[in-house]
Structure formats: C-alpha cells, structure tokens
Tab-separated table of C-alpha atoms in Angstrom:
chain	number	residue	atom	x	y	z
A	1	MET	CA	0.000	0.000	0.000
A	2	ASN	CA	1.512	3.323	-1.047
A	3	PHE	CA	-0.381	6.314	0.262
A	4	LYS	CA	-0.155	8.940	3.000
A	5	PHE	CA	-2.857	10.559	5.042
A	6	LEU	CA	-3.379	14.304	5.383
A	7	GLN	CA	-0.866	14.872	8.149
A	8	LYS	CA	2.845	14.484	7.589
A	9	GLN	CA	3.267	11.897	10.320
A	10	THR	CA	0.577	9.409	11.253
A	11	SER	CA	0.131	5.772	12.031
A	12	ARG	CA	-0.910	3.165	9.481
A	13	ARG	CA	-4.160	2.712	11.405
A	14	GLU	CA	-4.893	6.442	11.077
A	15	MET	CA	-4.068	6.364	7.375
A	16	LEU	CA	-6.459	3.493	6.785
A	17	ARG	CA	-9.165	5.190	8.806
A	18	GLY	CA	-8.749	8.446	6.934
A	19	SER	CA	-8.627	6.891	3.496
A	20	ALA	CA	-11.682	4.758	4.193
A	21	THR	CA	-13.548	7.818	5.441
A	22	LEU	CA	-12.806	9.801	2.314
A	23	ALA	CA	-13.372	7.002	-0.160
A	24	SER	CA	-16.652	5.915	1.350
A	25	SER	CA	-17.974	9.478	1.596
A	26	ALA	CA	-17.274	10.020	-2.086
A	27	PHE	CA	-18.835	6.728	-3.082
A	28	LEU	CA	-21.892	7.063	-0.888
A	29	ALA	CA	-22.582	10.649	-1.863
A	30	HIS	CA	-23.363	9.310	-5.323
A	31	LEU	CA	-25.265	6.218	-4.276
A	32	LEU	CA	-27.448	7.156	-1.317
A	33	PRO	CA	-30.789	8.981	-1.532
A	34	ALA	CA	-30.904	12.500	-0.103
A	35	PRO	CA	-32.904	11.695	3.075
A	36	LEU	CA	-30.332	9.152	4.194
A	37	LEU	CA	-27.467	11.486	3.386
A	38	ARG	CA	-29.088	14.316	5.352
A	39	ALA	CA	-29.651	12.019	8.296
A	40	SER	CA	-26.083	10.745	8.203
A	41	ALA	CA	-24.640	14.235	7.985
A	42	ALA	CA	-26.736	15.983	10.608
A	43	GLY	CA	-27.449	13.274	13.148
A	44	TYR	CA	-30.837	14.876	13.812
A	45	PRO	CA	-33.770	15.188	13.586
A	46	HIS	CA	-33.634	11.940	11.603
A	47	PRO	CA	-32.364	8.743	13.239
A	48	ALA	CA	-29.110	7.370	11.930
A	49	PRO	CA	-29.726	5.029	9.016
A	50	SER	CA	-28.953	1.435	9.842
A	51	VAL	CA	-26.207	-0.474	8.096
A	52	GLY	CA	-28.889	-2.580	6.435
A	53	GLU	CA	-30.662	0.509	5.121
A	54	LEU	CA	-27.459	1.945	3.728
A	55	LEU	CA	-26.435	-1.227	1.946
A	56	ALA	CA	-29.953	-1.712	0.601
A	57	SER	CA	-29.944	1.863	-0.693
A	58	MET	CA	-26.644	1.369	-2.464
A	59	ARG	CA	-27.810	-1.804	-4.120
A	60	ALA	CA	-31.182	-0.297	-5.045
A	61	LYS	CA	-29.510	2.700	-6.672
A	62	PHE	CA	-27.380	0.425	-8.820
A	63	ASN	CA	-30.332	-1.859	-9.562
A	64	ALA	CA	-32.424	1.061	-10.819
A	65	VAL	CA	-30.177	1.303	-13.885
A	66	PRO	CA	-31.720	-0.419	-16.930
A	67	MET	CA	-29.881	-3.391	-18.386
A	68	GLU	CA	-28.710	-3.100	-21.975
A	69	THR	CA	-27.368	-5.872	-24.191
A	70	GLN	CA	-24.580	-5.394	-26.717
A	71	LYS	CA	-22.939	-8.015	-28.928
A	72	LEU	CA	-19.155	-7.568	-28.839
A	73	ALA	CA	-18.190	-10.516	-31.033
A	74	GLY	CA	-19.837	-13.616	-32.485
A	75	ASN	CA	-19.990	-15.409	-29.138
A	76	ILE	CA	-19.270	-12.572	-26.655
A	77	THR	CA	-22.059	-10.434	-25.232
A	78	MET	CA	-21.976	-7.514	-22.808
A	79	PHE	CA	-24.809	-6.796	-20.378
A	80	ASP	CA	-24.465	-3.244	-19.083
A	81	GLY	CA	-26.394	-1.602	-16.262
A	82	PRO	CA	-27.107	-2.578	-12.646
A	83	GLY	CA	-23.634	-2.478	-11.130
A	84	GLY	CA	-21.391	-1.976	-14.127
A	85	ALA	CA	-20.812	-4.416	-16.963
A	86	VAL	CA	-21.038	-8.209	-17.279
A	87	THR	CA	-19.310	-9.888	-20.210
A	88	VAL	CA	-20.260	-13.414	-21.315
A	89	LEU	CA	-18.487	-15.869	-23.596
A	90	ASN	CA	-21.099	-18.395	-24.757
A	91	GLY	CA	-20.834	-21.621	-26.732
A	92	PRO	CA	-20.911	-25.419	-26.622
A	93	ASP	CA	-18.237	-25.475	-23.891
A	94	GLY	CA	-20.526	-23.457	-21.648
A	95	LYS	CA	-20.990	-19.882	-20.452
A	96	PHE	CA	-18.028	-17.957	-19.045
A	97	VAL	CA	-19.236	-14.889	-17.150
A	98	VAL	CA	-17.096	-11.917	-16.067
A	99	ASP	CA	-18.534	-10.043	-13.044
A	100	THR	CA	-22.048	-10.380	-11.667
A	101	PHE	CA	-23.996	-7.130	-10.992
A	102	VAL	CA	-25.578	-6.315	-7.611
A	103	ALA	CA	-27.754	-8.841	-5.790
A	104	PRO	CA	-31.185	-7.323	-6.633
A	105	ALA	CA	-30.362	-7.640	-10.338
A	106	TRP	CA	-30.094	-11.435	-10.162
A	107	PRO	CA	-33.495	-12.175	-11.781
A	108	ARG	CA	-32.609	-9.957	-14.736
A	109	LEU	CA	-29.114	-11.380	-15.034
A	110	LYS	CA	-30.443	-14.952	-14.919
A	111	GLU	CA	-33.018	-14.168	-17.586
A	112	ALA	CA	-30.352	-12.575	-19.781
A	113	LEU	CA	-28.002	-15.542	-19.375
A	114	ASP	CA	-30.799	-18.024	-20.079
A	115	GLY	CA	-31.620	-16.023	-23.187
A	116	LEU	CA	-28.204	-16.830	-24.631
A	117	GLY	CA	-29.108	-20.520	-24.915
A	118	ASN	CA	-28.932	-23.798	-23.033
A	119	ALA	CA	-25.173	-24.080	-22.563
A	120	PRO	CA	-24.336	-24.641	-18.884
A	121	LEU	CA	-22.669	-22.073	-16.673
A	122	LYS	CA	-18.994	-23.041	-16.389
A	123	TYR	CA	-17.039	-20.160	-14.855
A	124	VAL	CA	-17.684	-16.830	-13.190
A	125	ILE	CA	-14.650	-14.539	-13.147
A	126	ASN	CA	-14.491	-11.661	-10.645
A	127	THR	CA	-12.359	-8.704	-11.744
A	128	HIS	CA	-11.978	-7.642	-8.064
A	129	TRP	CA	-13.650	-7.991	-4.673
A	130	HIS	CA	-16.209	-5.123	-4.544
A	131	PHE	CA	-19.836	-6.117	-4.004
A	132	ASP	CA	-21.151	-4.708	-7.293
A	133	HIS	CA	-18.891	-7.203	-9.086
A	134	THR	CA	-19.324	-10.212	-6.774
A	135	ASP	CA	-22.846	-9.974	-5.319
A	136	ASN	CA	-24.274	-12.822	-7.400
A	137	ASN	CA	-21.385	-15.258	-7.013
A	138	ALA	CA	-23.447	-17.549	-4.802
A	139	HIS	CA	-26.381	-17.664	-7.242
A	140	LEU	CA	-24.109	-18.436	-10.163
A	141	HIS	CA	-22.165	-21.053	-8.225
A	142	ALA	CA	-25.432	-22.727	-7.191
A	143	ALA	CA	-26.350	-22.810	-10.881
A	144	GLY	CA	-23.194	-24.753	-11.671
A	145	ALA	CA	-20.412	-22.213	-12.206
A	146	THR	CA	-16.948	-22.262	-10.652
A	147	VAL	CA	-16.053	-18.807	-9.324
A	148	LEU	CA	-12.518	-17.830	-10.353
A	149	ALA	CA	-10.624	-14.763	-9.130
A	150	HIS	CA	-7.293	-13.454	-7.947
A	151	GLU	CA	-6.261	-14.733	-4.521
A	152	ASN	CA	-6.632	-11.234	-3.038
A	153	THR	CA	-10.283	-11.174	-4.073
A	154	LYS	CA	-10.934	-14.223	-1.930
A	155	LYS	CA	-8.885	-12.720	0.903
A	156	ASP	CA	-10.691	-9.376	0.784
A	157	MET	CA	-14.112	-11.009	0.545
A	158	SER	CA	-13.230	-13.198	3.532
A	159	GLU	CA	-12.502	-10.219	5.774
A	160	PRO	CA	-14.731	-7.551	7.329
A	161	HIS	CA	-14.369	-3.987	6.088
A	162	ASP	CA	-15.435	-0.782	7.834
A	163	LEU	CA	-16.013	2.599	6.242
A	164	PRO	CA	-16.384	4.927	9.285
A	165	VAL	CA	-17.983	7.999	7.812
A	166	LEU	CA	-21.714	7.844	7.491
A	167	TYR	CA	-23.185	9.166	10.705
A	168	ARG	CA	-21.897	11.571	13.332
A	169	GLY	CA	-24.164	11.753	16.373
A	170	PRO	CA	-24.530	14.580	18.905
A	171	ASP	CA	-21.711	13.069	20.946
A	172	GLY	CA	-19.387	13.249	17.959
A	173	ALA	CA	-19.120	9.481	17.602
A	174	LEU	CA	-18.873	8.071	14.102
A	175	SER	CA	-20.642	4.995	12.916
A	176	GLY	CA	-20.252	3.728	9.416
A	177	LEU	CA	-20.854	1.142	6.783
A	178	HIS	CA	-19.712	-2.318	7.777
A	179	PHE	CA	-19.210	-5.111	5.299
A	180	ASP	CA	-19.259	-8.537	6.922
A	181	PRO	CA	-17.175	-11.288	5.366
A	182	SER	CA	-18.942	-12.789	2.392
A	183	PRO	CA	-20.628	-16.156	2.981
A	184	LEU	CA	-18.620	-19.217	2.079
A	185	GLU	CA	-20.803	-19.994	-0.932
A	186	ALA	CA	-19.992	-16.576	-2.447
A	187	LEU	CA	-16.211	-16.916	-2.177
A	188	PRO	CA	-14.164	-17.917	-5.223
A	189	GLN	CA	-13.612	-21.647	-5.380
A	190	GLN	CA	-10.530	-21.249	-7.566
A	191	THR	CA	-7.838	-18.552	-7.333
A	192	PHE	CA	-4.533	-17.653	-8.940
A	193	ALA	CA	-1.580	-15.475	-7.983
A	194	ALA	CA	-0.419	-13.802	-11.192
A	195	SER	CA	-2.030	-15.059	-14.396
A	196	TYR	CA	-4.373	-17.760	-15.641
A	197	LYS	CA	-5.625	-18.956	-19.027
A	198	LEU	CA	-8.829	-20.663	-20.080
A	199	GLN	CA	-9.507	-22.216	-23.497
A	200	ALA	CA	-13.168	-22.527	-24.461
A	201	ASN	CA	-15.571	-21.968	-27.326
A	202	GLY	CA	-12.717	-21.295	-29.751
A	203	GLU	CA	-11.479	-18.487	-27.507
A	204	THR	CA	-8.489	-17.882	-25.237
A	205	LEU	CA	-9.244	-15.990	-22.043
A	206	ALA	CA	-6.062	-14.541	-20.547
A	207	LEU	CA	-6.531	-13.376	-16.955
A	208	GLN	CA	-3.834	-11.093	-15.569
A	209	HIS	CA	-3.389	-9.553	-12.137
A	210	VAL	CA	-1.943	-6.025	-11.978
A	211	ALA	CA	-0.117	-4.192	-9.223
A	212	PRO	CA	-2.491	-2.449	-6.760
A	213	ALA	CA	-4.593	0.038	-8.720
A	214	HIS	CA	-8.337	0.308	-8.031
A	215	THR	CA	-7.797	-2.284	-5.260
A	216	ASP	CA	-5.125	-4.909	-4.553
A	217	SER	CA	-7.231	-7.588	-6.256
A	218	ASP	CA	-7.718	-6.214	-9.783
A	219	ILE	CA	-7.413	-8.353	-12.885
A	220	TYR	CA	-8.276	-7.820	-16.519
A	221	VAL	CA	-9.672	-10.473	-18.849
A	222	HIS	CA	-8.395	-10.517	-22.424
A	223	PHE	CA	-10.527	-12.406	-24.939
A	224	GLN	CA	-7.594	-12.709	-27.283
A	225	ASN	CA	-9.191	-14.022	-30.480
A	226	ALA	CA	-12.143	-11.631	-30.302
A	227	ASN	CA	-9.936	-8.630	-29.428
A	228	VAL	CA	-12.048	-7.750	-26.362
A	229	ILE	CA	-10.624	-6.712	-22.990
A	230	GLN	CA	-12.737	-6.545	-19.830
A	231	MET	CA	-10.952	-4.182	-17.419
A	232	GLY	CA	-13.364	-4.097	-14.494
A	233	ASP	CA	-12.826	-0.997	-12.362
A	234	LEU	CA	-9.348	-0.437	-13.729
A	235	PHE	CA	-11.272	1.702	-16.239
A	236	PHE	CA	-14.105	4.153	-15.553
A	237	ASN	CA	-14.996	5.439	-19.008
A	238	ARG	CA	-15.689	9.191	-19.274
A	239	MET	CA	-15.719	9.828	-15.514
A	240	TYR	CA	-13.361	10.251	-12.600
A	241	PRO	CA	-12.696	6.801	-11.139
A	242	TYR	CA	-13.284	5.533	-7.645
A	243	ILE	CA	-10.075	4.234	-6.034
A	244	ASP	CA	-10.203	2.178	-2.837
A	245	PRO	CA	-7.065	2.917	-0.790
A	246	GLY	CA	-8.460	0.835	2.065
A	247	THR	CA	-7.571	-2.288	0.069
A	248	GLY	CA	-4.450	-0.989	-1.622
A	249	GLY	CA	-5.723	1.195	-4.459
A	250	ASN	CA	-3.542	4.030	-5.728
A	251	ILE	CA	-3.455	6.335	-8.708
A	252	ASN	CA	-0.022	5.296	-9.962
A	253	GLY	CA	-1.317	1.751	-10.179
A	254	MET	CA	-4.329	2.946	-12.192
A	255	ILE	CA	-1.989	4.685	-14.629
A	256	ALA	CA	0.239	1.618	-14.910
A	257	ALA	CA	-2.790	-0.616	-15.564
A	258	ALA	CA	-4.005	1.704	-18.325
A	259	ASP	CA	-0.547	1.663	-19.905
A	260	LYS	CA	-0.516	-2.146	-19.807
A	261	ILE	CA	-3.865	-2.431	-21.575
A	262	LEU	CA	-2.891	0.214	-24.127
A	263	SER	CA	0.139	-1.907	-25.006
A	264	LEU	CA	-2.216	-4.816	-25.795
A	265	ALA	CA	-4.909	-2.873	-27.646
A	266	ASP	CA	-5.195	-1.733	-31.226
A	267	ASN	CA	-7.699	0.609	-32.811
A	268	ASP	CA	-10.250	-2.204	-33.155
A	269	THR	CA	-10.069	-3.479	-29.572
A	270	LYS	CA	-13.299	-3.282	-27.609
A	271	ILE	CA	-12.523	-2.313	-24.008
A	272	VAL	CA	-15.185	-3.020	-21.386
A	273	ALA	CA	-15.129	-0.515	-18.516
A	274	GLY	CA	-16.238	-1.333	-14.999
A	275	HIS	CA	-18.491	1.722	-15.189
A	276	GLY	CA	-19.364	3.812	-18.211
A	277	PRO	CA	-20.012	2.952	-21.859
A	278	LEU	CA	-18.083	0.444	-23.936
A	279	GLY	CA	-14.704	1.953	-24.742
A	280	ASN	CA	-11.827	1.657	-27.164
A	281	LYS	CA	-8.142	2.526	-27.246
A	282	ALA	CA	-8.831	6.217	-27.779
A	283	ASP	CA	-11.165	6.326	-24.760
A	284	LEU	CA	-8.638	4.589	-22.534
A	285	THR	CA	-5.881	6.900	-23.762
A	286	LYS	CA	-7.968	9.922	-22.758
A	287	SER	CA	-8.634	8.368	-19.352
A	288	ARG	CA	-4.925	7.597	-18.838
A	289	ASP	CA	-4.000	11.164	-19.784
A	290	MET	CA	-6.564	12.520	-17.310
A	291	LEU	CA	-5.116	10.313	-14.567
A	292	ILE	CA	-1.601	11.577	-15.286
A	293	SER	CA	-2.723	15.228	-15.292
A	294	SER	CA	-4.633	14.670	-12.058
A	295	ARG	CA	-1.675	13.044	-10.358
A	296	ASP	CA	0.820	15.674	-11.486
A	297	ARG	CA	-1.338	18.629	-10.477
A	298	VAL	CA	-2.153	17.288	-7.020
A	299	GLU	CA	1.408	16.096	-6.484
A	300	LYS	CA	2.622	19.630	-7.166
A	301	LEU	CA	0.178	21.075	-4.620
A	302	LYS	CA	1.068	18.436	-2.063
A	303	SER	CA	4.795	19.047	-2.516
A	304	THR	CA	4.317	22.669	-1.496
A	305	GLY	CA	2.846	21.539	1.831
A	306	LYS	CA	-0.817	22.081	1.060
A	307	SER	CA	-3.303	19.859	2.866
A	308	ALA	CA	-5.917	17.890	0.979
A	309	LEU	CA	-8.598	20.478	1.694
A	310	GLU	CA	-6.271	23.300	0.655
A	311	ALA	CA	-5.636	21.386	-2.575
A	312	VAL	CA	-9.406	21.140	-3.112
A	313	ALA	CA	-9.702	24.907	-2.682
A	314	GLU	CA	-7.229	25.415	-5.531
A	315	LYS	CA	-9.718	23.801	-7.966
A	316	PRO	CA	-6.952	22.072	-9.935
A	317	PHE	CA	-9.374	20.185	-12.185
A	318	ALA	CA	-11.622	23.060	-13.246
A	319	ASP	CA	-10.771	22.497	-16.915
A	320	LEU	CA	-11.414	18.737	-16.635
A	321	ASP	CA	-14.732	18.740	-14.817
A	322	SER	CA	-17.058	19.188	-17.787
A	323	ALA	CA	-15.689	16.021	-19.371
A	324	TRP	CA	-14.977	13.893	-16.289
A	325	GLY	CA	-16.921	15.230	-13.306
A	326	GLN	CA	-20.420	13.954	-14.079
A	327	GLY	CA	-20.043	10.407	-12.775
A	328	ILE	CA	-19.676	8.696	-9.414
A	329	ILE	CA	-16.945	11.040	-8.150
A	330	ASN	CA	-17.093	14.829	-8.308
A	331	SER	CA	-14.113	17.127	-8.679
A	332	ASP	CA	-13.576	17.936	-5.003
A	333	GLN	CA	-13.727	14.279	-4.060
A	334	TRP	CA	-11.349	13.367	-6.863
A	335	VAL	CA	-8.758	15.876	-5.623
A	336	GLN	CA	-8.843	14.254	-2.196
A	337	ILE	CA	-8.696	10.711	-3.534
A	338	VAL	CA	-5.676	11.557	-5.675
A	339	TYR	CA	-4.032	13.280	-2.698
A	340	LEU	CA	-4.540	10.243	-0.474
A	341	THR	CA	-3.319	7.718	-3.011
A	342	LEU	CA	-0.121	9.429	-4.085
C-alpha cells in the first residue's frame, strides 16, 4: 500500500481510517438517496440510518439502472447496467461470465443468461472484490459455475471492512458502513496469484493480475481471439474513477494498468469498462492522460505543503470537470482521492 494521510506523520491505522472515510464518503454521496445522506450528515432530527438501510440503498440505486445488451463478437455479449458491466463468452463449452452485478439484479441477469441458450454455466470470473462485481457469485455457483478470481479477491471477501464515515451523532461518535465477510458460498472456489488462461468456445481468455490500482485484487480479462478486454474498475470510461485505498488502491497503479492495456490494444479493440459505456483505445488513452494530469497537479500542490482540503480549494481540475466530473466522483472528491493515493 503506497499512500499517505493528510498529516505528515501518522500511524498506518490512522491512514487506513482516513482513506476509508474519504473514499466511502465520495462513493456514498453518489449512491445514497438524499434523506439518508441528510440524516447521516446531521445526526438529527432523523435517526441514523442502519447499516442494512445503507447497503440496501446502495444496491437499489445500482439496480435502478436499466440493463442493456450489446454483442461484442460472435460469441461474446456484454450486459451493461445494474452495477457496471457483465461480459459473457457463450458456446458449446458453456458460459463464461465476467462479473455479476448487484444482488437485486439477479433475476434480470439470470433471464439474460438463459436467453443466450442452453449451454451450462462453467465459470464466473471476478475482476476484483467489490460487491457490485461479486454480489451474485453464490447464485451463479449454485447454478453450476466455478467462481474464479485473484487470490486477493478471496482474501478481501473473507474479511470484514469498515467505512467509518456515514453518521456523526450529537456526541461526535462516528458509525459507518460495515461489510461482513462474504458467505462461504460466495467466495471464489478457484484462485490464482499472477495469471491464468482458459480455453473454451474457440477463444483464449487470458486473466492477468496487476499491481495495486483500483484495489489490490484487480485483474483484466483478455478475450484474445475476439480482441475484447474486460478491465473491471481499472477503467471508468468518461468519468473520474473511484479508487479504494483501504484495500491498496492508488493512482499510480491505475496509470500503470491503463498503460498495460494500451500496449495490448489496437484501434479495433473493444474495451469493457467497470463503469461507463463500452470503450476503445482512444477512450482509454484519454482516461490515462486525465489520470496523469490529475496526479501531477495534485502532487505539485502536495509538494508545497498544502493539505488535501487546501488542494481542493485550488480547484486544480476546473478544466477537466465538464468532461470527467459527471459520474460517481465529483471534482472535489477526486482531488482528495488523488491526494490520499499518491
């Protein structure tokens, strides 16, 4: 993990607490309905929302997004919508599914998968550990699929995670969003450390772990014959990305991951983003350039001794916001995330 908290000297525990606070506040500001946000911010007159309410709200917000279907190649289909993008390789050797949407979207995902034909479910591949990419692991495993992921995905899913930001009561105490360990049936049954290959349906699926970027568990999936790359949350197309420093994410890793994919892609490569529309090499190049500009500008402010909030006040991304600031993360939040993950 390579990041520093706002103060020059602090403990690792304080760094983790601070980074989780920032990251979760940014994420939840996008996902939660206004009444819950007002209650969490003020502490009164509304009661603090329960952990169950908060998680349900996050999942419901994702699930409200319509599902769209797009054919990427002869036997590769993308379902886009409730929790990002799901990519499916389908054929006589079975269905190979990358990512899973949020739990409430399961009926729609099942219907969409059934609509591809009668081939059995063979593998589900998680691009990283976050719930919007792993929520339906258990359903898919029960339907016959083996869940395959990087070893850190299984580790992160097996551990509790706390995001202590959501509610400050009159006594000043914080309570936050707690993720319990995932149930055993949702954990990957098969893991790998660096890379893994699958051969099926006339296709080669090359799975590759990258150095910590969005999290410490990120992989991309390269459908080599079809010239399709599923990047998961290593790529947020046309928006500032969410980076999770609580499980190792950092902006230099995001830049390095983009450079790696760009070295594999040509002008015809279809690049599936974790969030945002289907992309291509030009889209990923623009995203990589934005990441570099963001890092360099905030690094310059930080090197002069400015705090994260002082860096926010400088509005270093004013010229970028119209193109990138309309997604999950707004400009002020992005400044702070970059600052924390340098």
